[in-house]
Amino acid sequence: MKTALLEDLQKARAEKRQVVLATNLTSGEQKLLYPFESKEIYDVIEAARGALRNDKPTTVETEDGPVFLNIFNPPLRLFIVGAVHIAQALVPMAAGADYEVTVIDPRRSFGSSFRFPNVTLDDRWPDDAFADLHPDRRSAIVTLTHDAKLDDPALQYALRSDAFYIGALGSGRTHAKRQQRLQKAGFSDEDFARIHGPIGLDIGAKSPAEIAISIMAEITAVLRGKAGS
Amino acid sequence: MTETTSALPADDILAQALAWRKDGRKVALATVITTWGSAPRPAGSQLAIDETGRMVGSVSGGCVEGAVIQEALEIIESGKPKTLEFGVTNDEAWEVGLACGGKINVFVEKLD
């Protein structure tokens, strides 16, 4: 590998870009690919997209011999808006699945470190927090407050981001009202369709922990490209 | 004399390789490219080796590092990249006390 290429790779990783190092195993020739920053379609870049999505390096056969695609994904992040009971159950599950978790809630009595030990708490309003934390393609955002004053700014910001998963707690009726409000704010039906609501896989979850399981399962399904909805 | 610090995440391995290179040392990088069966380290795992045999990272958790270093020292001189194939038999795995039994291919290249 050329030292200059390694420097470029390290820079891309520091900038949290999803980058793939493609190595021709016969010639040793290498280059960096940014599969999600281009719309190109050819075998190698498609395979690189798949490898990033699956979080797993792979080798593709090409006319010039086998090419190994080593992937460098930035860390997964989960932003939970609403330091509610379900969040208490969701935090350790997400942390166990290797997400960097941030709980956002400006209401001090909710987002206390007594209720949420061992997790980053952010007491800013969701849109202010997101403007600083930059949710990206490796980020999931869930809103759990049931309060439009908090959920809506978070969802509006989420819809303008590349977050791979956006979910909102609330019944079908609540979700329909949410759609009307977001439409008024200028979001299309296509935008709105990015929001998973009612949140979570339908596993009949009742308790906060069960709902957290259904949310974590849905996030995982979307991350791994197995989403049914 | 070699040291291992296999607990470091991958970015530290590459950062260390880069630091060695900038320090004027000759460096090789080894990367697991394919695994079969219960290989100890997944594809993408890396090991950086300098000209004195110092290493960071891991490609097998100890099974084949010795052989990889020997090859890496040659590749540091020749500059020609190479894919190494290792089959870890159950007997060997038993000898080194690892739950292996898998096969791995490791790509070794010079950082130049």
mmCIF file of C-alpha atoms in Angstrom:
data_model
loop_
_atom_site.group_PDB
_atom_site.id
_atom_site.type_symbol
_atom_site.label_atom_id
_atom_site.label_comp_id
_atom_site.label_asym_id
_atom_site.label_seq_id
_atom_site.Cartn_x
_atom_site.Cartn_y
_atom_site.Cartn_z
ATOM 1 C CA MET A 1 0.000 0.000 0.000
ATOM 2 C CA LYS A 2 1.173 3.504 -0.760
ATOM 3 C CA THR A 3 1.688 5.620 2.341
ATOM 4 C CA ALA A 4 -0.315 8.451 0.729
ATOM 5 C CA LEU A 5 -3.275 6.089 0.228
ATOM 6 C CA LEU A 6 -3.139 5.031 3.873
ATOM 7 C CA GLU A 7 -3.133 8.690 4.886
ATOM 8 C CA ASP A 8 -6.231 9.288 2.734
ATOM 9 C CA LEU A 9 -7.899 6.254 4.311
ATOM 10 C CA GLN A 10 -7.182 7.465 7.839
ATOM 11 C CA LYS A 11 -8.486 10.940 6.956
ATOM 12 C CA ALA A 12 -11.716 9.501 5.516
ATOM 13 C CA ARG A 13 -12.228 7.433 8.650
ATOM 14 C CA ALA A 14 -11.623 10.417 10.917
ATOM 15 C CA GLU A 15 -14.319 12.234 8.927
ATOM 16 C CA LYS A 16 -16.703 9.293 9.552
ATOM 17 C CA ARG A 17 -17.085 8.580 5.840
ATOM 18 C CA GLN A 18 -18.012 5.062 4.773
ATOM 19 C CA VAL A 19 -14.920 3.993 2.879
ATOM 20 C CA VAL A 20 -13.799 0.767 1.205
ATOM 21 C CA LEU A 21 -10.209 -0.194 0.426
ATOM 22 C CA ALA A 22 -10.225 -2.217 -2.797
ATOM 23 C CA THR A 23 -7.125 -4.400 -3.318
ATOM 24 C CA ASN A 24 -6.421 -6.381 -6.465
ATOM 25 C CA LEU A 25 -4.975 -9.552 -4.972
ATOM 26 C CA THR A 26 -3.004 -10.380 -8.120
ATOM 27 C CA SER A 27 -1.353 -7.048 -8.854
ATOM 28 C CA GLY A 28 -1.549 -5.474 -5.406
ATOM 29 C CA GLU A 29 -3.097 -2.341 -6.934
ATOM 30 C CA GLN A 30 -5.356 -0.459 -4.551
ATOM 31 C CA LYS A 31 -7.834 2.356 -4.413
ATOM 32 C CA LEU A 32 -10.381 3.855 -2.054
ATOM 33 C CA LEU A 33 -14.087 3.691 -2.879
ATOM 34 C CA TYR A 34 -16.876 5.789 -1.402
ATOM 35 C CA PRO A 35 -19.841 3.715 -2.594
ATOM 36 C CA PHE A 36 -22.566 5.818 -0.972
ATOM 37 C CA GLU A 37 -21.168 9.086 -2.281
ATOM 38 C CA SER A 38 -21.671 8.103 -5.914
ATOM 39 C CA LYS A 39 -24.577 6.760 -7.940
ATOM 40 C CA GLU A 40 -22.340 4.672 -10.187
ATOM 41 C CA ILE A 41 -23.389 1.115 -10.873
ATOM 42 C CA TYR A 42 -20.787 -1.527 -11.635
ATOM 43 C CA ASP A 43 -19.926 -4.856 -10.054
ATOM 44 C CA VAL A 44 -17.218 -3.696 -7.678
ATOM 45 C CA ILE A 45 -19.036 -0.652 -6.322
ATOM 46 C CA GLU A 46 -22.249 -2.645 -5.879
ATOM 47 C CA ALA A 47 -20.339 -5.286 -3.945
ATOM 48 C CA ALA A 48 -18.695 -2.536 -1.885
ATOM 49 C CA ARG A 49 -22.120 -1.114 -1.001
ATOM 50 C CA GLY A 50 -23.283 -4.561 0.058
ATOM 51 C CA ALA A 51 -20.156 -5.116 2.139
ATOM 52 C CA LEU A 52 -20.624 -1.806 3.972
ATOM 53 C CA ARG A 53 -24.284 -2.587 4.536
ATOM 54 C CA ASN A 54 -23.511 -6.069 5.889
ATOM 55 C CA ASP A 55 -20.544 -4.731 7.845
ATOM 56 C CA LYS A 56 -18.482 -7.537 6.327
ATOM 57 C CA PRO A 57 -15.487 -7.474 3.975
ATOM 58 C CA THR A 58 -15.754 -9.521 0.789
ATOM 59 C CA THR A 59 -13.842 -10.576 -2.325
ATOM 60 C CA VAL A 60 -15.215 -10.035 -5.855
ATOM 61 C CA GLU A 61 -13.971 -11.644 -9.044
ATOM 62 C CA THR A 62 -13.161 -9.183 -11.841
ATOM 63 C CA GLU A 63 -11.573 -9.399 -15.304
ATOM 64 C CA ASP A 64 -8.311 -8.299 -13.708
ATOM 65 C CA GLY A 65 -8.417 -10.939 -10.979
ATOM 66 C CA PRO A 66 -9.908 -11.140 -7.484
ATOM 67 C CA VAL A 67 -10.415 -7.845 -5.643
ATOM 68 C CA PHE A 68 -10.637 -7.786 -1.847
ATOM 69 C CA LEU A 69 -12.933 -5.133 -0.423
ATOM 70 C CA ASN A 70 -12.017 -4.179 3.131
ATOM 71 C CA ILE A 71 -14.647 -2.010 4.760
ATOM 72 C CA PHE A 72 -14.270 0.861 7.164
ATOM 73 C CA ASN A 73 -17.633 1.796 8.644
ATOM 74 C CA PRO A 74 -17.920 4.590 11.204
ATOM 75 C CA PRO A 75 -19.452 3.494 14.522
ATOM 76 C CA LEU A 76 -23.189 2.873 14.720
ATOM 77 C CA ARG A 77 -25.027 5.517 16.729
ATOM 78 C CA LEU A 78 -28.490 5.576 18.244
ATOM 79 C CA PHE A 79 -30.187 8.812 19.248
ATOM 80 C CA ILE A 80 -33.138 8.347 21.575
ATOM 81 C CA VAL A 81 -35.380 11.373 21.957
ATOM 82 C CA GLY A 82 -37.283 11.114 25.226
ATOM 83 C CA ALA A 83 -35.769 9.833 28.450
ATOM 84 C CA VAL A 84 -38.818 7.703 29.127
ATOM 85 C CA HIS A 85 -39.344 4.228 30.552
ATOM 86 C CA ILE A 86 -38.876 2.488 27.176
ATOM 87 C CA ALA A 87 -35.600 4.360 26.735
ATOM 88 C CA GLN A 88 -34.329 2.903 29.999
ATOM 89 C CA ALA A 89 -34.824 -0.578 28.543
ATOM 90 C CA LEU A 90 -33.562 0.340 25.074
ATOM 91 C CA VAL A 91 -30.244 1.901 26.142
ATOM 92 C CA PRO A 92 -28.530 -1.280 27.391
ATOM 93 C CA MET A 93 -29.827 -3.347 24.458
ATOM 94 C CA ALA A 94 -28.459 -0.872 21.911
ATOM 95 C CA ALA A 95 -25.165 -0.572 23.770
ATOM 96 C CA GLY A 96 -24.902 -4.364 23.748
ATOM 97 C CA ALA A 97 -25.384 -4.312 19.959
ATOM 98 C CA ASP A 98 -22.401 -1.903 19.715
ATOM 99 C CA TYR A 99 -24.267 1.367 19.226
ATOM 100 C CA GLU A 100 -22.967 4.585 20.731
ATOM 101 C CA VAL A 101 -26.143 5.733 22.476
ATOM 102 C CA THR A 102 -27.231 9.299 23.236
ATOM 103 C CA VAL A 103 -30.452 10.091 25.096
ATOM 104 C CA ILE A 104 -31.827 13.533 24.291
ATOM 105 C CA ASP A 105 -34.368 15.182 26.572
ATOM 106 C CA PRO A 106 -34.436 18.824 27.693
ATOM 107 C CA ARG A 107 -36.728 17.925 30.605
ATOM 108 C CA ARG A 108 -34.292 17.638 33.517
ATOM 109 C CA SER A 109 -36.360 15.348 35.699
ATOM 110 C CA PHE A 110 -36.615 12.807 32.876
ATOM 111 C CA GLY A 111 -33.049 12.840 31.647
ATOM 112 C CA SER A 112 -31.264 12.449 34.956
ATOM 113 C CA SER A 113 -28.153 10.327 35.324
ATOM 114 C CA PHE A 114 -29.911 8.585 38.208
ATOM 115 C CA ARG A 115 -32.421 7.179 35.735
ATOM 116 C CA PHE A 116 -29.781 6.752 32.993
ATOM 117 C CA PRO A 117 -26.401 5.696 34.315
ATOM 118 C CA ASN A 118 -23.638 4.869 31.822
ATOM 119 C CA VAL A 119 -25.087 6.690 28.816
ATOM 120 C CA THR A 120 -24.531 10.101 27.235
ATOM 121 C CA LEU A 121 -27.384 12.420 28.209
ATOM 122 C CA ASP A 122 -28.049 15.558 26.191
ATOM 123 C CA ASP A 123 -30.418 18.141 27.682
ATOM 124 C CA ARG A 124 -30.662 20.322 24.595
ATOM 125 C CA TRP A 125 -33.721 20.510 22.371
ATOM 126 C CA PRO A 126 -33.548 17.730 19.782
ATOM 127 C CA ASP A 127 -32.931 19.985 16.779
ATOM 128 C CA ASP A 128 -30.131 21.845 18.598
ATOM 129 C CA ALA A 129 -28.580 18.563 19.701
ATOM 130 C CA PHE A 130 -28.752 17.080 16.180
ATOM 131 C CA ALA A 131 -27.256 20.209 14.598
ATOM 132 C CA ASP A 132 -24.231 19.534 16.792
ATOM 133 C CA LEU A 133 -24.122 15.713 16.680
ATOM 134 C CA HIS A 134 -24.723 15.302 12.913
ATOM 135 C CA PRO A 135 -26.690 12.064 12.586
ATOM 136 C CA ASP A 136 -25.312 10.264 9.529
ATOM 137 C CA ARG A 137 -25.888 7.151 7.408
ATOM 138 C CA ARG A 138 -24.757 4.991 10.356
ATOM 139 C CA SER A 139 -27.223 6.634 12.765
ATOM 140 C CA ALA A 140 -30.650 5.549 13.972
ATOM 141 C CA ILE A 141 -33.089 8.041 15.501
ATOM 142 C CA VAL A 142 -36.087 7.109 17.631
ATOM 143 C CA THR A 143 -38.586 9.492 19.194
ATOM 144 C CA LEU A 144 -40.363 8.239 22.294
ATOM 145 C CA THR A 145 -41.805 11.314 24.034
ATOM 146 C CA HIS A 146 -45.426 11.223 22.743
ATOM 147 C CA ASP A 147 -45.068 15.011 22.842
ATOM 148 C CA ALA A 148 -45.190 16.794 19.492
ATOM 149 C CA LYS A 149 -43.218 19.724 20.913
ATOM 150 C CA LEU A 150 -40.217 17.400 21.317
ATOM 151 C CA ASP A 151 -40.834 14.676 18.735
ATOM 152 C CA ASP A 152 -41.626 16.900 15.759
ATOM 153 C CA PRO A 153 -38.445 19.004 15.695
ATOM 154 C CA ALA A 154 -36.480 15.768 16.085
ATOM 155 C CA LEU A 155 -38.324 14.105 13.210
ATOM 156 C CA GLN A 156 -37.965 17.150 10.983
ATOM 157 C CA TYR A 157 -34.234 17.134 11.538
ATOM 158 C CA ALA A 158 -34.099 13.354 11.106
ATOM 159 C CA LEU A 159 -35.868 13.554 7.738
ATOM 160 C CA ARG A 160 -33.295 16.030 6.491
ATOM 161 C CA SER A 161 -30.450 13.730 7.610
ATOM 162 C CA ASP A 162 -29.099 10.498 6.096
ATOM 163 C CA ALA A 163 -30.083 8.470 9.188
ATOM 164 C CA PHE A 164 -30.631 4.853 8.122
ATOM 165 C CA TYR A 165 -33.510 4.416 10.551
ATOM 166 C CA ILE A 166 -36.121 6.809 11.891
ATOM 167 C CA GLY A 167 -38.841 5.523 14.222
ATOM 168 C CA ALA A 168 -41.595 7.259 16.157
ATOM 169 C CA LEU A 169 -43.545 5.851 19.092
ATOM 170 C CA GLY A 170 -47.298 6.286 19.002
ATOM 171 C CA SER A 171 -50.475 4.590 17.792
ATOM 172 C CA GLY A 172 -51.654 4.539 14.195
ATOM 173 C CA ARG A 173 -53.920 7.495 14.981
ATOM 174 C CA THR A 174 -51.101 9.499 16.544
ATOM 175 C CA HIS A 175 -48.977 8.679 13.521
ATOM 176 C CA ALA A 176 -51.672 9.937 11.110
ATOM 177 C CA LYS A 177 -51.857 13.249 12.994
ATOM 178 C CA ARG A 178 -48.087 13.420 12.888
ATOM 179 C CA GLN A 179 -48.238 13.009 9.111
ATOM 180 C CA GLN A 180 -50.605 16.003 8.831
ATOM 181 C CA ARG A 181 -48.296 18.190 10.917
ATOM 182 C CA LEU A 182 -45.219 17.210 8.927
ATOM 183 C CA GLN A 183 -47.051 17.801 5.654
ATOM 184 C CA LYS A 184 -47.862 21.310 6.841
ATOM 185 C CA ALA A 185 -44.177 21.740 7.579
ATOM 186 C CA GLY A 186 -43.441 20.918 3.952
ATOM 187 C CA PHE A 187 -42.536 17.218 4.030
ATOM 188 C CA SER A 188 -43.822 14.934 1.267
ATOM 189 C CA ASP A 189 -45.486 11.544 1.661
ATOM 190 C CA GLU A 190 -42.242 10.013 0.455
ATOM 191 C CA ASP A 191 -40.332 11.798 3.235
ATOM 192 C CA PHE A 192 -42.892 10.676 5.784
ATOM 193 C CA ALA A 193 -42.632 7.073 4.605
ATOM 194 C CA ARG A 194 -39.075 7.018 5.997
ATOM 195 C CA ILE A 195 -40.529 7.155 9.508
ATOM 196 C CA HIS A 196 -41.284 3.762 11.009
ATOM 197 C CA GLY A 197 -44.515 4.217 12.892
ATOM 198 C CA PRO A 198 -45.986 2.754 14.930
ATOM 199 C CA ILE A 199 -42.417 1.974 15.896
ATOM 200 C CA GLY A 200 -40.974 -1.537 16.156
ATOM 201 C CA LEU A 201 -41.609 -4.971 14.684
ATOM 202 C CA ASP A 202 -45.071 -6.307 15.427
ATOM 203 C CA ILE A 203 -44.246 -8.953 18.025
ATOM 204 C CA GLY A 204 -47.151 -8.136 20.340
ATOM 205 C CA ALA A 205 -44.861 -6.230 22.720
ATOM 206 C CA LYS A 206 -46.556 -4.895 25.871
ATOM 207 C CA SER A 207 -43.986 -3.993 28.535
ATOM 208 C CA PRO A 208 -41.317 -1.297 28.052
ATOM 209 C CA ALA A 209 -38.626 -3.971 27.699
ATOM 210 C CA GLU A 210 -40.651 -5.860 25.096
ATOM 211 C CA ILE A 211 -41.239 -2.654 23.143
ATOM 212 C CA ALA A 212 -37.488 -1.949 23.320
ATOM 213 C CA ILE A 213 -36.873 -5.431 21.874
ATOM 214 C CA SER A 214 -39.277 -4.760 19.005
ATOM 215 C CA ILE A 215 -37.557 -1.408 18.293
ATOM 216 C CA MET A 216 -34.059 -2.909 18.403
ATOM 217 C CA ALA A 217 -35.202 -5.757 16.153
ATOM 218 C CA GLU A 218 -36.615 -3.299 13.610
ATOM 219 C CA ILE A 219 -33.460 -1.158 13.637
ATOM 220 C CA THR A 220 -31.400 -4.315 13.073
ATOM 221 C CA ALA A 221 -33.626 -5.469 10.212
ATOM 222 C CA VAL A 222 -33.310 -2.102 8.468
ATOM 223 C CA LEU A 223 -29.561 -1.936 9.071
ATOM 224 C CA ARG A 224 -29.060 -5.365 7.557
ATOM 225 C CA GLY A 225 -31.382 -4.737 4.637
ATOM 226 C CA LYS A 226 -34.009 -7.217 5.818
ATOM 227 C CA ALA A 227 -36.791 -4.741 6.545
ATOM 228 C CA GLY A 228 -40.220 -6.122 5.717
ATOM 229 C CA SER A 229 -42.166 -2.884 5.914
ATOM 230 C CA MET B 1 11.861 -9.510 19.923
ATOM 231 C CA THR B 2 8.142 -9.152 19.168
ATOM 232 C CA GLU B 3 5.271 -7.701 21.107
ATOM 233 C CA THR B 4 1.570 -8.153 20.588
ATOM 234 C CA THR B 5 -1.168 -5.718 21.418
ATOM 235 C CA SER B 6 -4.091 -7.539 19.833
ATOM 236 C CA ALA B 7 -6.639 -5.703 21.959
ATOM 237 C CA LEU B 8 -6.191 -2.524 19.908
ATOM 238 C CA PRO B 9 -8.988 -1.685 17.462
ATOM 239 C CA ALA B 10 -8.240 -1.713 13.737
ATOM 240 C CA ASP B 11 -7.736 2.041 13.467
ATOM 241 C CA ASP B 12 -4.924 1.927 15.959
ATOM 242 C CA ILE B 13 -3.198 -0.729 13.874
ATOM 243 C CA LEU B 14 -3.262 1.454 10.779
ATOM 244 C CA ALA B 15 -2.314 4.532 12.777
ATOM 245 C CA GLN B 16 0.633 2.601 14.215
ATOM 246 C CA ALA B 17 1.698 1.424 10.735
ATOM 247 C CA LEU B 18 1.582 5.014 9.524
ATOM 248 C CA ALA B 19 3.531 6.259 12.533
ATOM 249 C CA TRP B 20 6.257 3.639 11.974
ATOM 250 C CA ARG B 21 6.467 4.576 8.294
ATOM 251 C CA LYS B 22 6.827 8.265 9.145
ATOM 252 C CA ASP B 23 9.506 7.270 11.589
ATOM 253 C CA GLY B 24 11.480 5.963 8.581
ATOM 254 C CA ARG B 25 10.910 2.283 9.300
ATOM 255 C CA LYS B 26 10.016 -0.375 6.761
ATOM 256 C CA VAL B 27 6.503 -1.683 7.378
ATOM 257 C CA ALA B 28 4.307 -4.529 6.121
ATOM 258 C CA LEU B 29 0.562 -4.957 6.543
ATOM 259 C CA ALA B 30 -1.176 -8.328 6.771
ATOM 260 C CA THR B 31 -4.948 -8.586 6.310
ATOM 261 C CA VAL B 32 -7.249 -11.592 6.699
ATOM 262 C CA ILE B 33 -9.106 -11.754 3.383
ATOM 263 C CA THR B 34 -11.023 -15.036 3.600
ATOM 264 C CA THR B 35 -11.952 -17.437 6.344
ATOM 265 C CA TRP B 36 -13.526 -20.894 6.355
ATOM 266 C CA GLY B 37 -14.898 -22.732 9.357
ATOM 267 C CA SER B 38 -14.194 -21.486 12.847
ATOM 268 C CA ALA B 39 -11.313 -19.123 12.043
ATOM 269 C CA PRO B 40 -10.233 -17.170 15.128
ATOM 270 C CA ARG B 41 -10.264 -13.699 13.501
ATOM 271 C CA PRO B 42 -12.759 -12.427 10.896
ATOM 272 C CA ALA B 43 -11.951 -11.126 7.409
ATOM 273 C CA GLY B 44 -10.635 -7.574 7.599
ATOM 274 C CA SER B 45 -8.526 -8.225 10.720
ATOM 275 C CA GLN B 46 -5.082 -6.702 10.382
ATOM 276 C CA LEU B 47 -1.539 -7.005 11.626
ATOM 277 C CA ALA B 48 1.202 -4.427 11.074
ATOM 278 C CA ILE B 49 4.830 -5.547 11.191
ATOM 279 C CA ASP B 50 7.970 -3.432 11.103
ATOM 280 C CA GLU B 51 11.407 -4.419 9.815
ATOM 281 C CA THR B 52 12.541 -5.583 13.251
ATOM 282 C CA GLY B 53 9.579 -7.937 13.627
ATOM 283 C CA ARG B 54 7.673 -5.686 16.009
ATOM 284 C CA MET B 55 3.920 -6.125 15.477
ATOM 285 C CA VAL B 56 0.524 -4.716 16.413
ATOM 286 C CA GLY B 57 -2.850 -6.296 15.765
ATOM 287 C CA SER B 58 -3.675 -9.903 14.991
ATOM 288 C CA VAL B 59 -4.744 -12.096 12.100
ATOM 289 C CA SER B 60 -5.351 -15.319 14.025
ATOM 290 C CA GLY B 61 -5.095 -14.663 17.719
ATOM 291 C CA GLY B 62 -1.645 -16.262 17.796
ATOM 292 C CA CYS B 63 -1.968 -19.355 15.560
ATOM 293 C CA VAL B 64 -0.088 -18.243 12.480
ATOM 294 C CA GLU B 65 1.432 -14.878 13.405
ATOM 295 C CA GLY B 66 4.947 -16.339 13.506
ATOM 296 C CA ALA B 67 4.705 -17.543 9.896
ATOM 297 C CA VAL B 68 3.099 -14.280 8.777
ATOM 298 C CA ILE B 69 5.960 -12.285 10.280
ATOM 299 C CA GLN B 70 8.564 -14.427 8.464
ATOM 300 C CA GLU B 71 6.814 -13.803 5.146
ATOM 301 C CA ALA B 72 6.260 -10.127 5.970
ATOM 302 C CA LEU B 73 9.982 -9.583 6.548
ATOM 303 C CA GLU B 74 10.677 -11.001 3.063
ATOM 304 C CA ILE B 75 7.931 -8.892 1.493
ATOM 305 C CA ILE B 76 9.320 -5.790 3.184
ATOM 306 C CA GLU B 77 12.523 -6.445 1.200
ATOM 307 C CA SER B 78 11.031 -7.644 -2.097
ATOM 308 C CA GLY B 79 8.084 -5.205 -2.172
ATOM 309 C CA LYS B 80 5.944 -7.902 -3.814
ATOM 310 C CA PRO B 81 2.544 -8.531 -2.196
ATOM 311 C CA LYS B 82 1.510 -12.127 -1.553
ATOM 312 C CA THR B 83 -1.512 -14.113 -0.398
ATOM 313 C CA LEU B 84 -0.691 -16.717 2.260
ATOM 314 C CA GLU B 85 -2.926 -19.718 2.884
ATOM 315 C CA PHE B 86 -3.180 -21.370 6.269
ATOM 316 C CA GLY B 87 -5.153 -24.434 7.207
ATOM 317 C CA VAL B 88 -5.376 -24.866 10.933
ATOM 318 C CA THR B 89 -5.852 -28.540 11.675
ATOM 319 C CA ASN B 90 -7.677 -29.560 14.787
ATOM 320 C CA ASP B 91 -4.485 -31.172 16.098
ATOM 321 C CA GLU B 92 -2.506 -27.973 15.677
ATOM 322 C CA ALA B 93 -5.342 -26.034 17.220
ATOM 323 C CA TRP B 94 -5.200 -28.336 20.185
ATOM 324 C CA GLU B 95 -1.418 -27.858 20.459
ATOM 325 C CA VAL B 96 -1.676 -24.077 20.663
ATOM 326 C CA GLY B 97 -4.754 -24.230 22.838
ATOM 327 C CA LEU B 98 -7.108 -22.452 20.441
ATOM 328 C CA ALA B 99 -10.595 -23.381 19.349
ATOM 329 C CA CYS B 100 -9.594 -23.166 15.667
ATOM 330 C CA GLY B 101 -10.022 -25.846 13.070
ATOM 331 C CA GLY B 102 -10.588 -23.222 10.349
ATOM 332 C CA LYS B 103 -8.700 -22.017 7.299
ATOM 333 C CA ILE B 104 -7.598 -18.472 6.561
ATOM 334 C CA ASN B 105 -6.043 -16.565 3.684
ATOM 335 C CA VAL B 106 -3.876 -13.590 4.597
ATOM 336 C CA PHE B 107 -2.792 -10.867 2.159
ATOM 337 C CA VAL B 108 0.592 -9.378 3.011
ATOM 338 C CA GLU B 109 1.867 -6.158 1.422
ATOM 339 C CA LYS B 110 4.587 -3.616 1.954
ATOM 340 C CA LEU B 111 3.674 -0.081 2.979
ATOM 341 C CA ASP B 112 5.723 2.070 0.630
#
